[in-house]
mmCIF file of C-alpha atoms and ligand atoms in Angstrom:
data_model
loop_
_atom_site.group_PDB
_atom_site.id
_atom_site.type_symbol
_atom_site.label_atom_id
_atom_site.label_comp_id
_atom_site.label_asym_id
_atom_site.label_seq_id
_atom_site.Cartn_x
_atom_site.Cartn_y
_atom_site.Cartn_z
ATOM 1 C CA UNK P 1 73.725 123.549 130.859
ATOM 2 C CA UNK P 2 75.663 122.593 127.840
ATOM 3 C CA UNK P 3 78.134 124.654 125.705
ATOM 4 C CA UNK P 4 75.847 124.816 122.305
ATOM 5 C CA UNK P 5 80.249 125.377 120.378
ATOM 6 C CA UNK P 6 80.796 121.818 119.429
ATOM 7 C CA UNK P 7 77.242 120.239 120.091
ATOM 8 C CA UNK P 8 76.592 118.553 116.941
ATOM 9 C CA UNK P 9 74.448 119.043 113.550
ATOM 10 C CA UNK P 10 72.807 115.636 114.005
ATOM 11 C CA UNK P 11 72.480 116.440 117.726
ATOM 12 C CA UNK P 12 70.330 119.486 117.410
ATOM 13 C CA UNK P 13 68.563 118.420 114.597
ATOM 14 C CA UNK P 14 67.268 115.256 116.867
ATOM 15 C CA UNK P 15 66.866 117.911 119.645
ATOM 16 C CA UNK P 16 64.686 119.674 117.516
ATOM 17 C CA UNK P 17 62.300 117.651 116.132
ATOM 18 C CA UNK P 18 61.906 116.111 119.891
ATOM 19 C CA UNK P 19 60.785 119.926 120.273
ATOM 20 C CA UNK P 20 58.536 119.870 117.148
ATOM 21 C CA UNK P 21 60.812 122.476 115.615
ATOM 22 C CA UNK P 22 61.952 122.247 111.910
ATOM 23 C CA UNK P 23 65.338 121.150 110.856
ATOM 24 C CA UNK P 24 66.175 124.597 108.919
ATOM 25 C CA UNK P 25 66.000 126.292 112.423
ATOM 26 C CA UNK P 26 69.524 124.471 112.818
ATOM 27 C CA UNK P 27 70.837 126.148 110.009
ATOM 28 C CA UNK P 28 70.210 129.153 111.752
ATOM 29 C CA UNK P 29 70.830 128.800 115.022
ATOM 30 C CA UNK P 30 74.559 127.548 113.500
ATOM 31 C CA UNK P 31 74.946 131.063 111.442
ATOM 32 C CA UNK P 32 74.150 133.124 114.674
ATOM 33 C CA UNK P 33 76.628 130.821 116.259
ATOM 34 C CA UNK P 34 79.399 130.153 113.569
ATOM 35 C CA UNK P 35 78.942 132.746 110.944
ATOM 36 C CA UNK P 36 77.814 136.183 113.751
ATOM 37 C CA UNK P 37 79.772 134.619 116.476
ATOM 38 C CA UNK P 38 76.618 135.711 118.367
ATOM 39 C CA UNK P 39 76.447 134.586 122.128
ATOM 40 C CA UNK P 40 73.239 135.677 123.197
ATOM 41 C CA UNK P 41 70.032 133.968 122.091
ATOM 42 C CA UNK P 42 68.449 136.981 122.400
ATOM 43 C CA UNK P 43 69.926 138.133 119.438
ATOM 44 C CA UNK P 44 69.281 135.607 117.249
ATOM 45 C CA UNK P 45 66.037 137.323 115.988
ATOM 46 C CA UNK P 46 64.946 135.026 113.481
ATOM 47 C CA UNK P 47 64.056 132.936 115.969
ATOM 48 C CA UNK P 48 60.954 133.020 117.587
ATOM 49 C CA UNK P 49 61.326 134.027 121.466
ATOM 50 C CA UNK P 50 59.715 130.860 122.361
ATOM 51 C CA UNK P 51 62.832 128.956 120.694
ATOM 52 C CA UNK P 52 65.588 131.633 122.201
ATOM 53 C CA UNK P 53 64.107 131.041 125.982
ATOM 54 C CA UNK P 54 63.987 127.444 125.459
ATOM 55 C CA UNK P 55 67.441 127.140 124.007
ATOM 56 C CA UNK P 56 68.700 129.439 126.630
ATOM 57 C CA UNK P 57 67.528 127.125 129.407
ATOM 58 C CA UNK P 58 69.470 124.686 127.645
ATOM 59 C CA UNK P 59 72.375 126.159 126.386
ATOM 60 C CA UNK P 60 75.260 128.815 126.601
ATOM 61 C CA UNK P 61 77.631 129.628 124.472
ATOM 62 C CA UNK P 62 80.890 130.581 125.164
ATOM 63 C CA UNK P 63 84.369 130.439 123.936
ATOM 64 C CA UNK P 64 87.966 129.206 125.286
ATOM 65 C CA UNK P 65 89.685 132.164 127.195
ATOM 66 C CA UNK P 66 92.629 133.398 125.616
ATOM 67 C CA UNK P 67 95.113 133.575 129.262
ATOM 68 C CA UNK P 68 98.156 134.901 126.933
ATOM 69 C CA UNK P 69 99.381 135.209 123.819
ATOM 70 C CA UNK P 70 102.803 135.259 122.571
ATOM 71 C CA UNK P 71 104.284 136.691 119.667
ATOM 72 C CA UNK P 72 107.597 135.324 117.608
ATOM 73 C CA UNK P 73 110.204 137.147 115.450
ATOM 74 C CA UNK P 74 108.889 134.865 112.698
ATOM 75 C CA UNK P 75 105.295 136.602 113.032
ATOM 76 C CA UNK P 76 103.449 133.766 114.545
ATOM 77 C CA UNK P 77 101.846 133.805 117.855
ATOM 78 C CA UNK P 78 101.184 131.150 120.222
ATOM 79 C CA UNK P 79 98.033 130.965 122.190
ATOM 80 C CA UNK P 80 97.465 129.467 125.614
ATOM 81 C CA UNK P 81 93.867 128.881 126.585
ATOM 82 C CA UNK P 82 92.079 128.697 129.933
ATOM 83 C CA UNK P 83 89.377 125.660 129.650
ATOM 84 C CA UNK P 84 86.389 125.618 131.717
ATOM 85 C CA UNK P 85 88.105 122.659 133.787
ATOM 86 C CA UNK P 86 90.926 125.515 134.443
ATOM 87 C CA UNK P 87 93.320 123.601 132.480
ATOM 88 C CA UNK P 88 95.339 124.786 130.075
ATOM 89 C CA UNK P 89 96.092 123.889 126.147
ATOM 90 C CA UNK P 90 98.069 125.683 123.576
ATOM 91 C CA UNK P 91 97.241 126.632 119.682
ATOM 92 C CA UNK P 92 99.765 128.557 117.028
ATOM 93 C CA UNK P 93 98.830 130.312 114.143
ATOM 94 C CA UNK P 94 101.557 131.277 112.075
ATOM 95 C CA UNK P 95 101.085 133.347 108.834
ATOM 96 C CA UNK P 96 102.689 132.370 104.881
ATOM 97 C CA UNK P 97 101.513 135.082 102.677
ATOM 98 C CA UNK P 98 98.000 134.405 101.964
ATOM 99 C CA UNK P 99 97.851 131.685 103.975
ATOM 100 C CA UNK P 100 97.597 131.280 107.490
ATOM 101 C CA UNK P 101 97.571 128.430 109.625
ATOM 102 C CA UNK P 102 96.239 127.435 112.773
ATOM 103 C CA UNK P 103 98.075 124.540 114.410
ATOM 104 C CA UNK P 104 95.188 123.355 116.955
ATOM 105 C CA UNK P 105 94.946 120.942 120.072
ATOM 106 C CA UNK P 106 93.280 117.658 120.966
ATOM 107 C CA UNK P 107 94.097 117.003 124.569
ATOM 108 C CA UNK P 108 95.694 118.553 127.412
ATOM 109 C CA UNK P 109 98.979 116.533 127.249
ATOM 110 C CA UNK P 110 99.395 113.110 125.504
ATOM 111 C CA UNK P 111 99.384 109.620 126.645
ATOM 112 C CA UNK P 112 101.334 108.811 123.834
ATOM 113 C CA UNK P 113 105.131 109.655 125.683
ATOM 114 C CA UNK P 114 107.121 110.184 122.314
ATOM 115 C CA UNK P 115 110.334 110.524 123.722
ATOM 116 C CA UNK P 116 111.171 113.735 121.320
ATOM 117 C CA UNK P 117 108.045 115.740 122.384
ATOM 118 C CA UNK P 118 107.288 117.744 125.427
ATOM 119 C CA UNK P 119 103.932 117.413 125.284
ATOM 120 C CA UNK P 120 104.873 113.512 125.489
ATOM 121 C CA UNK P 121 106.207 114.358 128.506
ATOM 122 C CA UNK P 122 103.123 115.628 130.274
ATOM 123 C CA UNK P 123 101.186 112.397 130.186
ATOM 124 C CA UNK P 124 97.708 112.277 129.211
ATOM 125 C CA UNK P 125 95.578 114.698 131.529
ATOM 126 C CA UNK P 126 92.467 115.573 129.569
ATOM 127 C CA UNK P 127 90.564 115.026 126.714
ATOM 128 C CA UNK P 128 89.313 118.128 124.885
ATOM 129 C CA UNK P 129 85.609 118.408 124.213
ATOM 130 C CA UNK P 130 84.513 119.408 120.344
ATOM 131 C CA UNK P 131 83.968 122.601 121.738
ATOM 132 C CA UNK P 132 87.374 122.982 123.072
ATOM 133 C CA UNK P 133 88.781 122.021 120.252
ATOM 134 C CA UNK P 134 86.742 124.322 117.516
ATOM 135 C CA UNK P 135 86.264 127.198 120.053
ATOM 136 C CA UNK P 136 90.478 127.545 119.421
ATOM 137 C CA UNK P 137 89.908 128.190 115.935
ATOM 138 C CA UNK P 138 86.852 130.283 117.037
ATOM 139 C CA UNK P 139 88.603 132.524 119.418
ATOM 140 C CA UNK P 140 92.130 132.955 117.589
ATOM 141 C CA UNK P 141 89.313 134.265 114.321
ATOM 142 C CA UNK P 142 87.446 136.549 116.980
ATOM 143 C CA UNK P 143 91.129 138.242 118.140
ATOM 144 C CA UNK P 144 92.222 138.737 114.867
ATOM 145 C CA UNK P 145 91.526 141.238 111.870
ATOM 146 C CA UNK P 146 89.307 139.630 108.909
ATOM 147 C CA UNK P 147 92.681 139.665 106.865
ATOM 148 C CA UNK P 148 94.284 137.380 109.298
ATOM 149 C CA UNK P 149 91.739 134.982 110.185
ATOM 150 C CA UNK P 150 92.919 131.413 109.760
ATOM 151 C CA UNK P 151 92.403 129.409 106.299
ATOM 152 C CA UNK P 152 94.050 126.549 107.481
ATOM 153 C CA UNK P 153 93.189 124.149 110.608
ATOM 154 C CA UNK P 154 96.293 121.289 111.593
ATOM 155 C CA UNK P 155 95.383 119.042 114.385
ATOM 156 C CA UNK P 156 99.126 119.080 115.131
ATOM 157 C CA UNK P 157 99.121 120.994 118.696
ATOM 158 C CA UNK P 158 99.196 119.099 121.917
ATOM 159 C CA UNK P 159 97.740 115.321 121.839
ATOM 160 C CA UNK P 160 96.992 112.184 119.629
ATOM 161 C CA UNK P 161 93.791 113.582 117.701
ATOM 162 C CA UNK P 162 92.824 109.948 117.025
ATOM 163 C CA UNK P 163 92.679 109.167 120.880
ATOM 164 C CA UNK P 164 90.151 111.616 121.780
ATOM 165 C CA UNK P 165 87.979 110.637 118.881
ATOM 166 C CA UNK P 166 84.686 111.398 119.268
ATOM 167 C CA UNK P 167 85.322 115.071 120.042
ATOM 168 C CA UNK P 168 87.762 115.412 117.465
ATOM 169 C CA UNK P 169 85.261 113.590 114.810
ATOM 170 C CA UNK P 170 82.541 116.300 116.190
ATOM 171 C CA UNK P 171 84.809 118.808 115.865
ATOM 172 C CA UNK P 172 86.336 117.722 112.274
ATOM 173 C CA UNK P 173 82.213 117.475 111.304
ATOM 174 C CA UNK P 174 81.726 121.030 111.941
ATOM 175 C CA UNK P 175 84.791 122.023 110.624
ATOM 176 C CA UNK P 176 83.924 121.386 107.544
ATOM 177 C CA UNK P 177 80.159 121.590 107.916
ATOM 178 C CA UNK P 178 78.426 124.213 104.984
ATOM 179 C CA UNK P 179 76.164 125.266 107.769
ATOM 180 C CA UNK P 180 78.579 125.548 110.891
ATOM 181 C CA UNK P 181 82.466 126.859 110.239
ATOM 182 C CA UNK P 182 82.130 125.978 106.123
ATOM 183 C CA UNK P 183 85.843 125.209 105.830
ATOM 184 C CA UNK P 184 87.252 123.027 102.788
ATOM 185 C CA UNK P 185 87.987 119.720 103.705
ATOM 186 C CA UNK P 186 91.739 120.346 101.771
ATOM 187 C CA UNK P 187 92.576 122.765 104.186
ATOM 188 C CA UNK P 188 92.311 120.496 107.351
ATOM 189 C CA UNK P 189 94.644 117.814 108.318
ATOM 190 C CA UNK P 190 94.982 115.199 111.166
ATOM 191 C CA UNK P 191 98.042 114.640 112.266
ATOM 192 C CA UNK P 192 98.364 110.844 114.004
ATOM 193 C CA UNK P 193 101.200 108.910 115.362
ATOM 194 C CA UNK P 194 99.333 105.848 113.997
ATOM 195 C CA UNK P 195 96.448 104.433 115.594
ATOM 196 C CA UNK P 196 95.956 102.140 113.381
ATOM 197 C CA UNK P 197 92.622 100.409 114.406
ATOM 198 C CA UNK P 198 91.448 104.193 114.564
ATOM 199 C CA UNK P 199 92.870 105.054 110.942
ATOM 200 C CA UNK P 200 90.733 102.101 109.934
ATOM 201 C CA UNK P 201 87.403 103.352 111.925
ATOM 202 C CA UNK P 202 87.994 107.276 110.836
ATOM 203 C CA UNK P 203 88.601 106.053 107.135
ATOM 204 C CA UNK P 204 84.420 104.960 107.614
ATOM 205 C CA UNK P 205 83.839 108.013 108.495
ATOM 206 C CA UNK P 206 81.934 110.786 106.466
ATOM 207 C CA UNK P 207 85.034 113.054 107.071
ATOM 208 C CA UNK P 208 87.389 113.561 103.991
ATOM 209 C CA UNK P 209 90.104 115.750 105.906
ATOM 210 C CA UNK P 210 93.869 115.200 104.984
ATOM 211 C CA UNK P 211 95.757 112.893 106.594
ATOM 212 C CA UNK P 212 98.951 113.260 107.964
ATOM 213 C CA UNK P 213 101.122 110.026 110.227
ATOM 214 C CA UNK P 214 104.104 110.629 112.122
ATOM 215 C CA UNK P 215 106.246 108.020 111.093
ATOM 216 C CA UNK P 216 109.939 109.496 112.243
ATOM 217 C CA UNK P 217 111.691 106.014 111.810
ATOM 218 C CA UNK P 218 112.224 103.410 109.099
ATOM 219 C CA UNK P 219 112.746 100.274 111.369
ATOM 220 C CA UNK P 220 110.803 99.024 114.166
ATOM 221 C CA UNK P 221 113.752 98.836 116.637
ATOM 222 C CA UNK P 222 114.620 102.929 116.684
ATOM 223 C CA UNK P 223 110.595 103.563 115.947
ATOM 224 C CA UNK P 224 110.666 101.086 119.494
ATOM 225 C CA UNK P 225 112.979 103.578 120.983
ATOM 226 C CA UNK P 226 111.351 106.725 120.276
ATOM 227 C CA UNK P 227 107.335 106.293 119.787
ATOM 228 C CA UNK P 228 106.426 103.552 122.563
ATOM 229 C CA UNK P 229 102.644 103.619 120.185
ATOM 230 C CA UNK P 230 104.832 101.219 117.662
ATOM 231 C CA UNK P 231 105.110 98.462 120.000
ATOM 232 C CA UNK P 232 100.944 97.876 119.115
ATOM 233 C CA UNK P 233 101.272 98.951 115.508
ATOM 234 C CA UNK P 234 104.712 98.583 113.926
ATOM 235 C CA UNK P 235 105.507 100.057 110.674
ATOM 236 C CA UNK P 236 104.246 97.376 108.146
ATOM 237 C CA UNK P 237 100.817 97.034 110.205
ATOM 238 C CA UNK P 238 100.756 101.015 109.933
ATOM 239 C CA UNK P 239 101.737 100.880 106.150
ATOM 240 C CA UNK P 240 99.407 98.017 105.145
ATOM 241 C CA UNK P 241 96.376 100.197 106.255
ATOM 242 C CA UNK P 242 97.760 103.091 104.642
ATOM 243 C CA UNK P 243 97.400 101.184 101.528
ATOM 244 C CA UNK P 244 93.817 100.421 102.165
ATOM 245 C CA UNK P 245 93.219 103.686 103.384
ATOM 246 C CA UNK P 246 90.124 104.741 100.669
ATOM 247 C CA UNK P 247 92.061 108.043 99.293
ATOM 248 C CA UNK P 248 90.408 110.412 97.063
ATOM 249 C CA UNK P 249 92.161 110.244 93.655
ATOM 250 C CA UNK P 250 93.781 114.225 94.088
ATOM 251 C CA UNK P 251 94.783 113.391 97.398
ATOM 252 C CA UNK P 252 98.191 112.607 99.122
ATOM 253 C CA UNK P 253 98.711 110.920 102.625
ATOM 254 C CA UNK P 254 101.569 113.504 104.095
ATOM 255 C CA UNK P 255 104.462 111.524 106.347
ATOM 256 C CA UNK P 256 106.201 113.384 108.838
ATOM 257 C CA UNK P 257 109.571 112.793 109.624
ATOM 258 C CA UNK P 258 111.417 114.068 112.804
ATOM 259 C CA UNK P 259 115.078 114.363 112.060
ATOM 260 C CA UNK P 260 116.993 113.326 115.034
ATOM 261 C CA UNK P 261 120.981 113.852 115.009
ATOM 262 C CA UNK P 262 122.121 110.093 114.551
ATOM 263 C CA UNK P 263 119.032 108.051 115.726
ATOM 264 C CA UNK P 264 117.098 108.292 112.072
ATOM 265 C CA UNK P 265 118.820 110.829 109.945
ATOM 266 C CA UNK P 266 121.236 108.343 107.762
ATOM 267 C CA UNK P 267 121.372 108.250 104.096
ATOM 268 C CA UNK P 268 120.024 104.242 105.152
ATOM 269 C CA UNK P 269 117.505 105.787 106.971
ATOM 270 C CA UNK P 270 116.131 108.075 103.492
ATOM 271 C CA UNK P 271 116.931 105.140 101.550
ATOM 272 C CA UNK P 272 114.611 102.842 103.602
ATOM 273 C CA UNK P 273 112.188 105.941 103.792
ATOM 274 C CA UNK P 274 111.750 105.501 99.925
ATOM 275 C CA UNK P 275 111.431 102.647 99.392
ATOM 276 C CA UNK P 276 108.672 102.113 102.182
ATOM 277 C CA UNK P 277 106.323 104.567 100.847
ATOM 278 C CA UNK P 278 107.163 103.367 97.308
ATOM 279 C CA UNK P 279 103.531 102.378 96.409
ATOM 280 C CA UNK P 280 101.712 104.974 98.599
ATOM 281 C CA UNK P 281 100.290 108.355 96.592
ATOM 282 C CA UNK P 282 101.731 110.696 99.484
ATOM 283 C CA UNK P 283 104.658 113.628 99.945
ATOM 284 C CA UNK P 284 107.234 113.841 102.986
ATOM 285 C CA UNK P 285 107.773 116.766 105.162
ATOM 286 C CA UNK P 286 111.234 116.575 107.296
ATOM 287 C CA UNK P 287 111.050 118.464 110.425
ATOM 288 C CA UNK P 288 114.460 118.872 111.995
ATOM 289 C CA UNK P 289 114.272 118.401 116.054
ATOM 290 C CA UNK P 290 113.147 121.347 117.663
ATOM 291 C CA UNK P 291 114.624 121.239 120.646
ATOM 292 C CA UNK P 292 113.304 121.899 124.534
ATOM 293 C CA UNK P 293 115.260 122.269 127.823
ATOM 294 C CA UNK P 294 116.089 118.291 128.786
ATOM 295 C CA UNK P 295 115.571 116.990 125.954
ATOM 296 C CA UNK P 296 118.856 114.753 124.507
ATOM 297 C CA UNK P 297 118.286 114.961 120.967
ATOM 298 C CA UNK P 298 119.841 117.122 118.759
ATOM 299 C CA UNK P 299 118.826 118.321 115.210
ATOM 300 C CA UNK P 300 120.842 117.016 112.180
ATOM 301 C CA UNK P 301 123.271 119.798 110.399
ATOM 302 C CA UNK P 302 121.777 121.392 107.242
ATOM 303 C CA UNK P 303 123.987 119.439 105.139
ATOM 304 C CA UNK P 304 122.291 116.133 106.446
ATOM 305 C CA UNK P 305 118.990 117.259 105.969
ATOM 306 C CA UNK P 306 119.440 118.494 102.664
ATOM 307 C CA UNK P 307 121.460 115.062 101.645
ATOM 308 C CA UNK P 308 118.664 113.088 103.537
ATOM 309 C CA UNK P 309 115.780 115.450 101.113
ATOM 310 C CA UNK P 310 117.728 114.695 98.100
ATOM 311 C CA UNK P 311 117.742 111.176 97.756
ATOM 312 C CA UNK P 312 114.178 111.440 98.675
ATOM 313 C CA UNK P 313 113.949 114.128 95.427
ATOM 314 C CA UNK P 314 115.872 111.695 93.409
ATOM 315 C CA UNK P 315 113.531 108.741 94.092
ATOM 316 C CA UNK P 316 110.550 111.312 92.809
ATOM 317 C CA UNK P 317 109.201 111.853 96.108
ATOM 318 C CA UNK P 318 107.566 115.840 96.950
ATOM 319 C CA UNK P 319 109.802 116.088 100.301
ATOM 320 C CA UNK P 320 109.465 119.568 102.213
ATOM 321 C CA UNK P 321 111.982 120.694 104.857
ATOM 322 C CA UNK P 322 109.358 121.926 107.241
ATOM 323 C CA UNK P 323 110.794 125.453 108.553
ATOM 324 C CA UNK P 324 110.125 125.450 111.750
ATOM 325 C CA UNK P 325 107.759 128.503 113.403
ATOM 326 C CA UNK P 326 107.817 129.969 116.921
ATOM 327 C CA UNK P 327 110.674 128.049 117.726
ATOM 328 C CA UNK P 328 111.421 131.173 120.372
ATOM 329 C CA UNK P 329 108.725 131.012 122.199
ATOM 330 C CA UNK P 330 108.504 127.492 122.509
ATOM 331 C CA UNK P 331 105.616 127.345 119.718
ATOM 332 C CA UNK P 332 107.280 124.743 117.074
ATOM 333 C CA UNK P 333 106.052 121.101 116.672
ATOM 334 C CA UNK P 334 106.658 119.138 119.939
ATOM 335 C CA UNK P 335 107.106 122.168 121.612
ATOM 336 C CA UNK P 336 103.762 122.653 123.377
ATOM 337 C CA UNK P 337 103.496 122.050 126.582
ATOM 338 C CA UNK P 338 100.891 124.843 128.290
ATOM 339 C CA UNK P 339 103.767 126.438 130.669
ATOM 340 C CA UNK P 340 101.905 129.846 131.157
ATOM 341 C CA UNK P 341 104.427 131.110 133.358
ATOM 342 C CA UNK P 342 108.006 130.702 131.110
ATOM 343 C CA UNK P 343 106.344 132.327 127.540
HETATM 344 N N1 SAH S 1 100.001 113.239 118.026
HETATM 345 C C1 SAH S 1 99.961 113.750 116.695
HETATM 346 C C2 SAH S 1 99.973 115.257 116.599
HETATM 347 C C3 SAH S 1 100.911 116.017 117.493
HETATM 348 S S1 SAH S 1 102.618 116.020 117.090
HETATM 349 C C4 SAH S 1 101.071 113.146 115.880
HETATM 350 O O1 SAH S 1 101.899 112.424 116.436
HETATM 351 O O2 SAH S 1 101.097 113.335 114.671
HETATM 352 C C5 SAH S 1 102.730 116.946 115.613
HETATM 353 C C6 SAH S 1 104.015 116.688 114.840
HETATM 354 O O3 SAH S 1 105.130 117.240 115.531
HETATM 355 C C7 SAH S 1 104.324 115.213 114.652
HETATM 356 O O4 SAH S 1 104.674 114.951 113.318
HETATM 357 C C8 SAH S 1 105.529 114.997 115.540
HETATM 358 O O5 SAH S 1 106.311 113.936 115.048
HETATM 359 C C9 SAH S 1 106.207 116.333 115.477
HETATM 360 N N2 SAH S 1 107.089 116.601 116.605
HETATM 361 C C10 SAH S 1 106.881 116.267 117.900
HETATM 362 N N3 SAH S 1 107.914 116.691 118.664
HETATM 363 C C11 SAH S 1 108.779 117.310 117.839
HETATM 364 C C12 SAH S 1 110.013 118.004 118.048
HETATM 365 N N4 SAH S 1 110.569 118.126 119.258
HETATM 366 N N5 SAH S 1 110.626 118.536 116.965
HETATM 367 C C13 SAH S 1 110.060 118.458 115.739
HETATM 368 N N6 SAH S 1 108.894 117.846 115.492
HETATM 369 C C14 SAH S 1 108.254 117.272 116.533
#
């Protein structure tokens, strides 16, 4: 049996004319799933009964359990998720007025050991099916009021998006699918560290998303030091396909940039920063360290991030001091790390 969350258009489609069955049929099997959030194919009573036995034999449907949530002063709440494997991944949503966020997950841990983030610290221990990954969005939607439901999707939770990518292209496709979850393709991004032979591949792809690289250095030696991925794809190689990268003319690339207290926080460091990303259309967003227990880094004083966003400003460069949400219950970026029993 197969979860039918996360089995793709294209999939189904095929499925369906190997049936004899007529495309359109997908359109409505995906508004029972994505638009109802129906789970029976009983229910789904445009469909002949014929279709809803033979689908049933085929398929369930069924969502990520929510194990616990956890709420912050700050108003965001952290999710942790039971998969059907038992293991456990983490999603925040964290409201701004209008607009609330989800900050999703791509694997359970990360093989990509960033020495700043927990999750780095977990080593890789599962990849997250497109299921997994949409049913979060799915299930945070079907616990919350209309009013609350997520507008925005970040693959920014636990894992390197781009190494799990099939599921996460499956999942991006229905994302943004008009007949499965129908959101814009502005309001998702991809977060990477910078896989760069995969930024080349996804930039094939029918999947116009935002695009967001951790880049959290300015020279290959501290870049080394703290995201063992730049070993295999060192700054320039990273930057040289981000100026090939086939951008839509309204659209920025975003750079993150971790500020860590005297490893990459030096008015060289924002100098360098500018003048690397001189030629790319794209806007910054600083996120000061947030910390977790055994961690030795140390977030910059307000002073130094402001100086640091300045020069940035004065070079004409949008740069954002990302606040940072749920730090309390361990929800921020580089916080997640699935421990169930501390929240
Ligand atoms: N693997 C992806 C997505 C997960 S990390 C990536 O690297 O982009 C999401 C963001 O959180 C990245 O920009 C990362 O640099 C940042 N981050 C990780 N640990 C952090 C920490 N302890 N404090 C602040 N930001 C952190």
């Amino acid at each position: 049996m197969i979860n039918l969350i996360g089995y793709s258009e294209q999939k189904l489609k095929q499925l369906f004319a190997d049936w004899g069955v007529p495309s359109y049929r997908v359109n409505q099997v995906f508004s029972w799933v994505y638009h109802r959030g129906t789970k029976q194919f009983n229910d789904m009573t445009n469909l002949s009964k014929d279709l809803r036995a033979r689908l049933a034999d085929h398929f369930y449907i069924a969502l990520p359990r929510i194990a616990h949530k956890t709420q912050s002063r700050d108003g965001s709440i952290k999710y942790l998720f039971e998969l059907e494997n038992g293991s456990q991944v983490e999603s925040v949503w964290m409201p701004d007025g209008a607009r609330k966020t989800l900050c999703i997950s791509s694997q359970v841990g990360c093989r990509l050991a960033c020495s700043f983030c927990l999750t780095g610290t977990l080593g890789l221990k599962s990849n997250l099916t497109a299921g997994e990954i949409i049913g979060q969005y799915l299930a945070v939607n079907e616990d919350l009021p209309e009013a609350d439901h997520a507008t925005n999707v970040v693959m920014m939770g636990m894992g390197e998006p781009l190494d799990n990518y099939d599921a996460v292209c499956d999942a991006l496709r229905l994302m943004v699918s008009p007949e499965a979850m129908r959101i814009s393709n502005r309001k998702v991004t991809l977060s990477t560290a910078g896989l760069v032979d995969r930024i080349r591949q996804f930039a094939q792809e029918d999947i116009h998303i935002n695009l967001a690289i951790s880049l959290n250095a300015t020279e290959d030696s501290t870049r080394d030091a703290i995201m063992p991925i730049n070993k295999r794809y060192p700054i320039k190689t990273l930057i040289d396909c981000l100026k090939k990268y086939p951008l839509k003319p309204t659209r920025r690339i975003t750079f993150e940039y971790v500020l860590l207290k005297g490893i990459n926080d030096s008015d060289e460091d924002a100098v360098r920063l500018g003048k690397l990303l001189s030629t790319l259309r794209c806007k910054i967003n600083l996120i000061p360290f947030n910390g977790f227990e055994g961690s030795c880094y140390e977030a910059p004083s307000e002073e130094r991030v402001k100086s640091f966003q300045n020069h940035l400003i004065s070079k004409k460069y949008s740069a954002f001091i990302r606040k940072s949400r749920g730090t309390d219950i361990l929800g921020a970026c580089g916080q997640l790390a699935a421990q169930a029993m501390t929240c």
